[in-house]
Amino acid sequence: MSNKSNKNEDNKPVKVNKWDGSAVKNALDDAVTAVLIKKYNYEENYSLIDGRLLLCGVAVGVAMFALLWDWLYPFPHSRPVLIICVSTYFTFMGLLSLYTSYREKGIFVVAVQKDPAGFVPDNIWEASSALKKYDDKYNLTITVKDGKTGNLRTGSFVRSVANFIDDNGHILHDLVEPEVAKLHSSLLTEKKEK
Amino acid sequence: MLFDQGVLDELWRMNKRQFLYQCLSFGMIVSSALMIWKGLMVVTGSESPIVVVLSGSMEPAFHRGDLLFLTNYQEDPVRVGEIVVFKVEGRDIPIVHRVLKLHEKVNGTVKFLTKGDNNSVDDRGLYAPGQLWLTKKDVVGRARGFLPYVGMVTIYMNEYPKFKYAVLACLGLYVLVHRE
C-alpha cells in the first residue's frame, strides 16, 4: 500500500470526489504530511496512531475472544467470561473516545525534526486539521514543540479548499506546499526572535 | 457512488496504518453489535434475549413479526399462563407458546405442557418423539415485553437471503472503503 501511495504522489495527481468532505480533508491532510516529511525530511513518529490502533485492536480481540468462548462453552457456562469481556470491551470503547478527543484532537501527523549534529533535542511538529461538514474552510493548525526550550508554538491558517483543489478534484500539491511552508517558516522565525 | 473511482482510489492511497485502522473500525462496528447482544444475554440470563414471532399460533396475543424481549432468571418460578420460549430437540427455531399445565416438585424441579393460544391442541405433537413434558433446561426465556411489527424486517430478510447478503455486503464494503 505504501509503495502505491508514493507512486501516486509522484506520478499522477491525487483525485478525490470534491463534494465528499471527509475525502477532501484526508487528501489535504496527506498533502500536508507529504510536505513535512518529504520537503523538510522530518521523521514521522507513529506512536500516536499506534496507540489508537492498539486500543482498537484490543477491543476487537476481546470481542472475538468472547465470540469464540461462547461458541466453545454455550451460554450459561460462559456467563462469567462474557461479563468480563463485555465490560472490558465497553471500557476500551470509552478509553478510545477519550483518546481521540483529548489526546489525538485531530492530529494527523507527528514529525520529528532531528538536529543534524545531534546536540540539540529534537523539535516535534504536530499538524491537526478540521473541515466542518458542508463547509469549504480547511483549518490547519501546526504546533511545534521546541526541543531546546520546551516552548510550544502554534500557528494556523484557514483557507477554502478551493485554493488547493481544481475543478476536477485534483489535489494541487504545488499550491498546498507554499502555504504549509509559509506557516512552517513563521513558526521557525519565532524561534529566532527568542 | 459506492464503486466510484475516487472512493477506491482513496483506499489505494492509504498507508499501512490507515488501512489497518480502516479494518479495525469495521471490526469495531461488528464487535459493538456483538457485545451489546452478549451484554443483553448476561443481563437477562437468556441465551437469546430478543426473538421474533414467526407464526400466528399465539394470536391474538402476538402476531407474526412481533419482537419479544425475554428474561430467564433461574430464581423466578415458571407459572401457568406465562408465555415461554422453548427449544425442542431436532428443531432449529425456538417456539413461543403459553404454559398450560405445570407440575412442581418440592425440590424445585418442574415439568410443564404448553399450547399455542391459536392452536386447537396442545404441543405434545411438536415436542421430540416420546417427549411429554418440557423442563427448565428447554426454556430459552419468558416473554417480558413486545414491540409489534418490527420483526417483519428480519422475516423478510430470512425469506430473501440474497437480499440480506446484498445489503450486508454493501454496508460492509462502504464502511471498509470509506475513510471517516
Coordinates of C-alpha atoms in Angstrom, one line a residue, chain B residues 50-152:
Chain B
I50 CA -34.8 -10.9 21.7
V51 CA -36.8 -13.2 19.4
V52 CA -39.1 -12.6 16.5
V53 CA -42.5 -14.3 16.5
L54 CA -42.6 -16.4 13.2
S55 CA -46.0 -17.9 13.3
G56 CA -49.6 -16.9 14.0
S57 CA -50.0 -19.6 16.6
M58 CA -50.2 -17.1 19.5
E59 CA -52.8 -14.8 18.0
P60 CA -54.3 -12.6 19.3
A61 CA -51.6 -12.1 21.9
F62 CA -48.7 -12.0 19.4
H63 CA -48.8 -11.7 15.7
R64 CA -46.2 -12.7 13.1
G65 CA -43.4 -10.2 13.1
D66 CA -43.7 -9.1 16.7
L67 CA -40.4 -8.6 18.6
L68 CA -40.3 -10.2 22.0
F69 CA -38.0 -9.4 24.9
L70 CA -37.2 -12.4 27.1
T71 CA -35.7 -12.9 30.5
N72 CA -34.7 -16.2 32.0
Y73 CA -33.9 -15.7 35.7
Q74 CA -33.4 -19.1 37.3
E75 CA -34.8 -18.0 40.7
D76 CA -38.1 -16.9 39.0
P77 CA -40.5 -19.8 39.0
V78 CA -42.4 -20.7 35.8
R79 CA -46.2 -20.4 36.3
V80 CA -49.2 -21.5 34.4
G81 CA -50.4 -18.8 32.0
E82 CA -46.9 -17.4 31.3
I83 CA -45.6 -17.3 27.8
V84 CA -42.4 -19.2 27.4
V85 CA -40.0 -19.5 24.5
F86 CA -38.6 -23.0 24.3
K87 CA -36.4 -25.2 22.2
V88 CA -37.2 -28.7 21.1
E89 CA -34.6 -31.2 20.0
G90 CA -34.4 -31.5 16.3
R91 CA -35.9 -28.1 15.6
D92 CA -33.7 -25.1 14.9
I93 CA -36.2 -22.4 15.6
P94 CA -37.5 -21.8 19.2
I95 CA -41.3 -21.8 19.8
V96 CA -43.3 -19.1 21.6
H97 CA -46.3 -20.7 23.5
R98 CA -48.2 -20.4 26.7
V99 CA -47.8 -22.7 29.7
L100 CA -51.0 -24.8 30.1
K101 CA -50.2 -27.3 32.8
L102 CA -47.4 -27.4 35.3
H103 CA -46.2 -29.9 37.9
E104 CA -43.7 -28.6 40.5
K105 CA -41.8 -30.8 43.0
V106 CA -40.7 -29.8 46.5
N107 CA -37.1 -29.8 45.3
G108 CA -37.9 -27.1 42.7
T109 CA -37.9 -29.3 39.5
V110 CA -40.8 -28.5 37.2
K111 CA -42.3 -30.2 34.2
F112 CA -44.9 -28.4 32.1
L113 CA -47.0 -28.6 29.0
T114 CA -47.5 -25.7 26.5
K115 CA -50.1 -24.8 23.9
G116 CA -50.4 -22.0 21.3
D117 CA -53.4 -19.7 22.0
N118 CA -54.5 -20.0 18.4
N119 CA -53.9 -23.8 18.1
S120 CA -56.7 -26.3 18.8
V121 CA -54.4 -28.9 20.5
D122 CA -51.5 -28.8 23.0
D123 CA -47.9 -29.0 21.9
R124 CA -47.2 -32.7 22.5
G125 CA -47.2 -33.2 18.8
L126 CA -44.5 -30.6 18.4
Y127 CA -42.1 -32.0 21.0
A128 CA -39.4 -34.5 20.3
P129 CA -40.8 -38.0 19.7
G130 CA -41.6 -39.6 23.1
Q131 CA -41.3 -36.3 25.0
L132 CA -44.4 -35.5 27.0
W133 CA -43.2 -32.5 29.2
L134 CA -40.9 -29.6 29.0
T135 CA -38.4 -28.9 31.8
K136 CA -36.4 -25.8 32.7
K137 CA -33.5 -26.7 30.5
D138 CA -35.7 -26.5 27.4
V139 CA -36.6 -22.9 28.2
V140 CA -34.9 -20.1 26.3
G141 CA -36.7 -17.4 28.2
R142 CA -40.1 -15.9 29.2
A143 CA -41.7 -13.1 27.4
R144 CA -41.5 -9.8 29.3
G145 CA -42.4 -7.3 26.6
F146 CA -43.1 -6.9 22.9
L147 CA -42.8 -4.5 20.1
P148 CA -45.3 -5.1 17.3
Y149 CA -44.3 -5.4 13.6
V150 CA -40.6 -4.5 14.0
G151 CA -39.6 -8.1 13.4
M152 CA -41.1 -8.1 9.9

